[in-house]
Coordinates of C-alpha atoms and ligand atoms in Angstrom, one line a residue:
X25 CA 12.7 18.4 -8.8
X26 CA 15.4 16.3 -7.2
X27 CA 13.3 13.1 -6.8
X28 CA 13.1 13.0 -10.6
X29 CA 16.9 12.8 -11.0
X30 CA 17.1 10.1 -8.4
X31 CA 14.3 8.0 -9.9
X32 CA 16.4 6.6 -12.7
X33 CA 19.3 5.6 -10.6
X34 CA 18.0 2.2 -9.7
X35 CA 18.0 -1.2 -11.5
X36 CA 14.6 -0.6 -13.2
X37 CA 14.6 -0.5 -17.0
X38 CA 12.9 2.2 -19.0
X39 CA 12.4 6.0 -19.3
X40 CA 10.7 8.0 -16.5
X41 CA 7.1 8.8 -17.4
X42 CA 5.6 9.7 -14.0
X43 CA 6.6 10.4 -10.4
X44 CA 3.7 11.0 -8.0
X45 CA 3.7 11.6 -4.2
X46 CA 1.6 8.9 -2.6
X47 CA 0.6 7.7 0.9
X48 CA 0.0 9.6 4.1
X49 CA 3.0 8.5 6.1
X50 CA 3.8 10.6 9.1
X51 CA 7.6 10.2 8.7
X52 CA 9.1 9.5 5.2
X53 CA 8.3 11.0 1.7
X54 CA 6.9 8.4 -0.7
X55 CA 6.4 8.4 -4.5
X56 CA 5.1 6.0 -7.1
X57 CA 7.5 5.9 -10.1
X58 CA 6.5 4.7 -13.5
X59 CA 9.1 3.9 -16.2
X60 CA 8.4 2.7 -19.7
X61 CA 10.2 0.6 -22.3
X62 CA 9.0 -0.3 -25.8
X63 CA 7.1 -3.3 -24.5
X64 CA 6.4 -2.8 -20.8
X65 CA 5.7 -0.5 -18.0
X66 CA 7.5 -0.8 -14.7
X67 CA 6.3 0.7 -11.4
X68 CA 8.1 1.0 -8.2
X69 CA 8.1 2.9 -4.8
X70 CA 10.7 5.6 -4.3
X71 CA 11.2 6.9 -0.7
X72 CA 13.3 9.6 0.9
X73 CA 14.2 8.4 4.4
X74 CA 13.6 11.0 7.1
X75 CA 17.0 11.4 8.8
X76 CA 15.5 13.5 11.6
X77 CA 13.9 10.2 12.7
X78 CA 16.3 7.5 11.3
X79 CA 19.8 8.7 12.2
X80 CA 21.5 5.8 10.4
X81 CA 19.6 5.2 7.2
X82 CA 22.2 2.7 6.0
X83 CA 21.5 0.5 9.0
X84 CA 17.7 0.8 8.3
X85 CA 18.4 -0.5 4.8
X86 CA 20.6 -3.3 5.9
X87 CA 17.9 -4.6 8.4
X88 CA 15.3 -4.3 5.7
X89 CA 17.4 -6.2 3.2
X90 CA 18.3 -9.0 5.6
X91 CA 14.8 -9.5 6.9
X92 CA 13.1 -9.4 3.5
X93 CA 15.6 -11.8 2.0
X94 CA 14.9 -14.2 4.9
X95 CA 11.1 -13.7 4.6
X96 CA 11.0 -14.1 0.8
X97 CA 12.7 -17.6 1.2
X98 CA 10.2 -18.6 3.8
X99 CA 7.3 -17.5 1.6
X100 CA 8.7 -19.5 -1.2
X101 CA 9.2 -22.6 0.9
X102 CA 5.6 -22.5 2.2
X103 CA 4.0 -21.4 -1.1
X104 CA 2.5 -24.8 -1.9
X105 CA 0.6 -25.0 1.3
X106 CA -0.4 -21.3 1.6
X107 CA -4.1 -20.2 1.2
X108 CA -3.0 -17.1 -0.8
X109 CA -0.1 -15.6 -2.6
X110 CA 1.9 -13.7 -0.1
X111 CA 3.9 -10.6 -1.2
X112 CA 6.5 -8.5 0.6
X113 CA 8.5 -5.5 -0.8
X114 CA 11.9 -6.2 -2.3
X115 CA 14.7 -3.8 -2.0
X116 CA 15.6 -2.8 -5.5
X117 CA 19.4 -2.3 -5.9
X118 CA 20.8 1.0 -7.1
X119 CA 22.7 1.1 -10.4
X120 CA 25.9 1.2 -8.3
X121 CA 24.9 -2.1 -6.5
X122 CA 24.0 -0.5 -3.2
X123 CA 20.7 -0.6 -1.3
X124 CA 20.2 3.2 -1.6
X125 CA 21.2 6.4 -3.4
X126 CA 22.6 9.4 -1.5
X127 CA 21.9 12.7 -3.3
X128 CA 24.0 15.9 -3.3
X129 CA 22.3 17.1 -0.1
X130 CA 23.1 14.0 1.8
X131 CA 19.5 12.7 1.6
X132 CA 19.0 8.9 1.4
X133 CA 16.7 7.4 -1.2
X134 CA 15.6 3.9 -1.7
X135 CA 13.6 1.9 -4.2
X136 CA 11.1 -0.8 -3.3
X137 CA 9.0 -3.2 -5.4
X138 CA 5.3 -2.4 -5.7
X139 CA 2.8 -4.8 -4.1
X140 CA 0.6 -5.8 -7.1
X141 CA -3.1 -5.2 -7.3
X142 CA -3.8 -4.1 -3.7
X143 CA -5.4 -1.4 -1.7
X144 CA -4.7 -0.1 1.7
X145 CA -7.2 1.7 3.9
X146 CA -7.0 4.4 6.6
X147 CA -9.8 2.8 8.7
X148 CA -11.5 -0.5 9.2
X149 CA -15.3 -0.8 8.9
X150 CA -15.9 -4.5 8.7
X151 CA -14.6 -7.5 10.8
X152 CA -13.3 -9.3 7.7
X153 CA -10.8 -6.5 7.2
X154 CA -9.7 -6.5 10.9
X155 CA -9.3 -10.3 10.7
X156 CA -7.0 -9.9 7.6
X157 CA -5.0 -7.2 9.4
X158 CA -4.4 -9.6 12.4
X159 CA -3.6 -12.5 10.1
X160 CA -1.1 -10.4 8.0
X161 CA 0.7 -9.3 11.2
X162 CA 0.8 -12.8 12.7
X163 CA 2.1 -14.2 9.4
X164 CA 4.9 -11.6 9.2
X165 CA 5.9 -12.2 12.8
X166 CA 5.9 -15.9 12.3
X167 CA 8.0 -16.0 9.1
X168 CA 10.7 -13.7 10.7
X169 CA 10.5 -15.3 14.1
X170 CA 13.6 -17.4 13.5
X171 CA 15.7 -14.5 12.2
X172 CA 18.6 -14.0 14.6
X173 CA 18.1 -10.6 16.4
X174 CA 21.9 -10.2 16.9
X175 CA 22.0 -9.6 13.2
X176 CA 19.6 -6.6 13.4
X177 CA 20.7 -3.1 14.3
X178 CA 18.7 -1.0 16.7
X179 CA 17.9 1.6 14.1
X180 CA 15.6 3.6 16.4
X181 CA 16.8 3.5 20.0
X182 CA 13.9 4.0 22.5
X183 CA 11.2 3.1 19.9
X184 CA 8.1 1.8 21.8
X185 CA 9.9 2.1 25.2
X186 CA 7.0 3.8 26.9
X187 CA 8.9 4.9 30.0
X188 CA 11.4 6.7 27.7
X189 CA 8.6 8.6 26.0
X190 CA 7.2 9.6 29.4
X191 CA 10.6 11.0 30.5
X192 CA 10.9 12.9 27.2
X193 CA 7.4 14.3 27.7
X194 CA 8.2 15.4 31.3
X195 CA 11.3 17.2 29.9
X196 CA 9.2 18.9 27.2
X197 CA 6.7 20.0 29.9
X198 CA 9.4 22.1 31.6
X199 CA 10.0 24.3 28.5
X200 CA 8.5 27.7 28.2
X201 CA 7.0 26.8 24.8
X202 CA 5.1 23.8 26.3
X203 CA 3.9 25.9 29.2
X204 CA 2.5 28.5 26.8
X205 CA 0.7 25.8 24.8
X206 CA -0.8 24.4 28.0
X207 CA -1.9 27.8 29.3
X208 CA -3.6 28.5 26.0
X209 CA -5.6 25.3 25.8
X210 CA -7.9 23.7 28.4
X211 CA -7.9 20.6 26.2
X212 CA -4.1 20.3 26.4
X213 CA -4.4 20.7 30.2
X214 CA -7.0 17.9 30.3
X215 CA -4.6 15.6 28.3
X216 CA -1.8 16.4 30.7
X217 CA -4.0 15.1 33.6
X218 CA -4.9 12.0 31.6
X219 CA -1.1 11.2 31.4
X220 CA -0.5 12.1 35.1
X221 CA -3.2 9.5 36.0
X222 CA -1.4 6.7 34.2
X223 CA 2.2 7.1 35.3
X224 CA 2.4 3.7 37.1
X225 CA 1.2 1.8 34.1
X226 CA 3.8 2.8 31.6
X227 CA 6.4 0.3 32.8
X228 CA 4.2 -2.8 32.4
X229 CA 5.9 -4.3 29.3
X230 CA 9.5 -3.1 30.1
X231 CA 9.2 -4.6 33.6
X232 CA 8.0 -7.9 32.2
X233 CA 11.0 -7.8 29.8
X234 CA 13.4 -7.1 32.7
X235 CA 11.9 -9.9 34.8
X236 CA 12.5 -12.3 31.9
X237 CA 8.8 -13.0 31.3
X238 CA 9.0 -11.5 27.8
X239 CA 11.9 -11.6 25.4
X240 CA 13.1 -9.6 22.4
X241 CA 12.2 -10.9 18.9
X242 CA 12.3 -9.5 15.4
X243 CA 9.2 -7.3 15.0
X244 CA 7.7 -5.0 12.4
X245 CA 7.4 -2.0 14.6
X246 CA 4.7 -0.1 12.7
X247 CA 1.9 -2.5 11.7
X248 CA -0.8 0.1 11.6
X249 CA -3.8 -0.5 9.3
X250 CA -2.5 1.6 6.4
X251 CA 0.5 -0.7 6.2
X252 CA -1.6 -3.8 5.5
X253 CA -2.2 -4.4 1.8
X254 CA -5.5 -6.1 0.8
X255 CA -5.7 -8.0 -2.5
X256 CA -8.1 -6.4 -4.9
X257 CA -9.2 -9.7 -6.3
X258 CA -9.6 -11.9 -3.2
X259 CA -10.2 -9.3 -0.4
X260 CA -7.5 -11.2 1.5
X261 CA -4.5 -9.6 3.1
X262 CA -1.5 -10.2 1.0
X263 CA 1.3 -8.1 2.4
X264 CA 2.6 -5.8 5.1
X265 CA 4.7 -2.8 4.0
X266 CA 6.7 0.0 5.6
X267 CA 9.6 -2.1 6.9
X268 CA 11.7 0.8 8.3
X269 CA 11.2 -0.2 11.9
X270 CA 11.9 -3.9 11.6
X271 CA 14.3 -4.5 14.5
X272 CA 14.4 -6.3 17.8
X273 CA 11.5 -5.6 20.1
X274 CA 8.5 -7.1 21.9
X275 CA 5.8 -8.7 19.7
X276 CA 3.4 -6.9 22.0
X277 CA 4.4 -3.5 20.5
X278 CA 3.1 -4.8 17.1
X279 CA 0.0 -6.5 18.5
X280 CA -1.0 -3.4 20.5
X281 CA -0.4 -1.2 17.4
X282 CA -2.4 -3.4 15.1
X283 CA -5.4 -3.5 17.6
X284 CA -5.4 0.3 18.3
X285 CA -5.3 1.1 14.5
X286 CA -7.4 -1.8 13.3
X287 CA -10.3 -1.7 15.8
X288 CA -11.1 2.0 15.9
X289 CA -13.5 2.7 13.1
X290 CA -13.0 6.4 13.3
X291 CA -9.4 6.3 12.4
X292 CA -6.5 8.4 13.7
X293 CA -7.4 11.7 12.2
X294 CA -11.0 12.2 13.1
X295 CA -11.9 15.4 14.9
X296 CA -15.1 14.0 16.4
X297 CA -14.2 12.2 19.6
X298 CA -17.7 10.7 19.9
X299 CA -16.9 8.3 17.0
X300 CA -13.8 7.0 18.7
X301 CA -14.0 3.5 20.3
X302 CA -12.4 0.1 20.5
X303 CA -15.0 -1.9 18.5
X304 CA -15.3 -5.3 20.1
X305 CA -16.5 -7.0 16.9
X306 CA -13.4 -5.7 15.0
X307 CA -11.3 -6.7 18.0
X308 CA -12.6 -10.2 18.1
X309 CA -11.9 -10.6 14.3
X310 CA -8.4 -9.1 14.6
X311 CA -7.5 -11.4 17.5
X312 CA -8.9 -14.4 15.7
X313 CA -6.8 -13.6 12.6
X314 CA -3.7 -12.9 14.5
X315 CA -3.7 -15.9 16.7
X316 CA -4.4 -18.2 13.8
X317 CA -0.8 -17.5 12.7
X318 CA 0.8 -16.5 16.0
X319 CA -0.5 -19.0 18.5
X320 CA 2.3 -21.5 17.7
X321 CA 5.1 -19.2 18.7
X322 CA 3.6 -17.3 21.6
X323 CA 4.5 -18.3 25.2
X324 CA 2.0 -18.3 28.1
X325 CA 3.6 -15.1 29.4
X326 CA 3.3 -13.5 25.9
X327 CA -0.4 -14.3 26.0
X328 CA -0.8 -12.8 29.5
X329 CA 0.4 -9.4 28.4
X330 CA -1.7 -9.0 25.2
X331 CA -4.4 -7.0 26.9
X332 CA -1.8 -4.6 28.5
X333 CA -0.1 -4.1 25.1
X334 CA -3.4 -2.8 23.6
X335 CA -3.9 -0.3 26.4
X336 CA -0.2 0.6 26.5
X337 CA 0.5 1.1 22.8
X338 CA -2.7 3.2 22.4
X339 CA -1.7 5.3 25.4
X340 CA 1.9 5.5 24.2
X341 CA 1.0 6.9 20.7
X342 CA -1.3 9.5 22.4
X343 CA 1.7 10.5 24.6
X344 CA 4.0 10.7 21.6
X345 CA 1.6 12.9 19.7
X346 CA 0.9 15.1 22.7
X347 CA 4.6 15.4 23.6
X348 CA 5.3 16.4 20.0
X349 CA 2.6 19.0 20.1
X350 CA 4.2 20.5 23.2
X351 CA 7.6 20.4 21.6
X352 CA 6.3 22.3 18.5
X353 CA 5.7 19.4 16.1
X354 CA 9.2 18.4 15.5
X355 CA 8.7 14.6 14.8
X356 CA 5.3 13.8 13.2
X357 CA 4.5 15.7 10.0
X358 CA 1.5 17.9 10.3
X359 CA -0.8 19.7 7.8
X360 CA -2.7 22.0 10.2
X361 CA -2.0 23.8 13.5
X362 CA -3.0 21.6 16.4
X363 CA -3.0 18.3 14.4
X364 CA -0.8 16.5 16.9
X365 CA -2.9 17.7 19.8
X366 CA -6.0 16.3 18.0
X367 CA -4.2 13.0 17.2
X368 CA -3.4 12.7 20.9
X369 CA -7.0 13.4 21.9
X370 CA -8.1 10.6 19.6
X371 CA -5.6 8.0 21.0
X372 CA -6.4 9.0 24.6
X373 CA -10.2 8.6 23.9
X374 CA -9.4 5.2 22.4
X375 CA -7.3 4.3 25.5
X376 CA -10.3 5.2 27.7
X377 CA -12.5 3.0 25.6
X378 CA -10.0 0.1 25.9
X379 CA -9.9 0.6 29.7
X380 CA -13.7 0.6 29.8
X381 CA -13.9 -2.7 27.9
X382 CA -11.1 -4.5 29.6
X383 CA -13.2 -7.4 30.8
X384 CA -14.7 -8.0 27.3
X385 CA -11.3 -7.8 25.6
X386 CA -9.8 -10.2 28.0
X387 CA -12.6 -12.6 27.3
X388 CA -12.0 -12.4 23.6
X389 CA -8.2 -13.1 24.2
X390 CA -8.9 -16.1 26.3
X391 CA -11.3 -17.5 23.8
X392 CA -8.7 -17.6 21.0
X393 CA -5.4 -18.1 23.0
Ligands
GN1_409 C1 4.5 6.9 12.2 O1 5.3 7.1 9.3 P1 4.2 6.2 9.7 O2 3.0 6.9 9.4 O3 4.3 4.9 9.1 C2 5.3 6.3 13.4 C3 4.6 5.2 14.1 C4 3.2 5.7 14.5 C5 2.4 6.2 13.3 C6 1.1 6.8 13.7 C7 9.0 5.7 12.8 O4 4.4 5.9 11.2 O5 5.3 4.8 15.2 O6 2.4 4.6 15.1 O7 3.2 7.3 12.7 N1 6.6 5.9 12.9 C8 7.8 6.2 13.5 O8 0.3 7.1 12.6 O9 7.8 6.9 14.5
MG410 MG1 6.3 3.8 9.3

């Protein structure tokens, strides 16, 4: 297997003893590698970057390297006053000194340090977990908030620009393949009406950016709950991982993504829509944790758009899944037919729940802002 020949091409000592696929990412392939020397065992994360999604993997790696170097210095500087030991993956250099290895087929591979003694979860059941997810995101955004965005490449043009996803969806709708999928499924037709009813709303954050109310900052891009690592010994959040999408963006993309993934106890993959909801206890805990770290760098306008970001990013992910279903599952990995349709149903149900609880969510935001 090719991954095995790549696994020994990074600056990690020892002989290869194990290489196991791990994680349930929708985009990259991830493995845990174990190497052994006479006296120690080394573990690290090996990933193959999905080039159908990331067209310029070298730029992804250079963003990741620059931001993690900056963040590691910040963590070090603040260590004496921190209430926990913060971790963040380190890019492990290849034996040739680069940030990645390219194999004979042109695939890009990278090695990242493991986050020690931690667990990540697909879903959130208790407010303490949601609070930690919020705090971990707020901490990450804060320690990178002074990194100059001019030094970051736009590695995924259009990422989280909802009006762009809407245009792409409208283009997909025109194709014969999409029409056939719609004709075959009443549920797909229901989802298309759900989108049609929310056309006006998709511009809310991009309009605010154009008006100068919001501004671009370095963001994580993908702070969903599975990317938040919880310390096995303390139960506290200790790291955020999956740094592919670190690039300039609105902090609202991150906040909305954290809430939609951290406050729906049913998770993204449930097939039972009756379990899907925006849980207000989880939401309050997440907001409290996030604002503990983020309050200091958020402007009044930033705060005003937090509710909209929850609704929008939930809707946007539903739209992205639905659009991919209509396009024949070309972006998100699937393991069964109709999975992207089901994922879209879940996010749209969650979006409806957010809309129904707008007043309560705004009250929570006001309480902690
Ligand atoms: C993708 O690969 P993964 O699972 O970390 C996607 C996110 C979505 C997420 C939904 C680059 O993330 O935007 O929110 O699936 N990443 C990219 O599960 O598109
Ligand atoms: Mg990701």
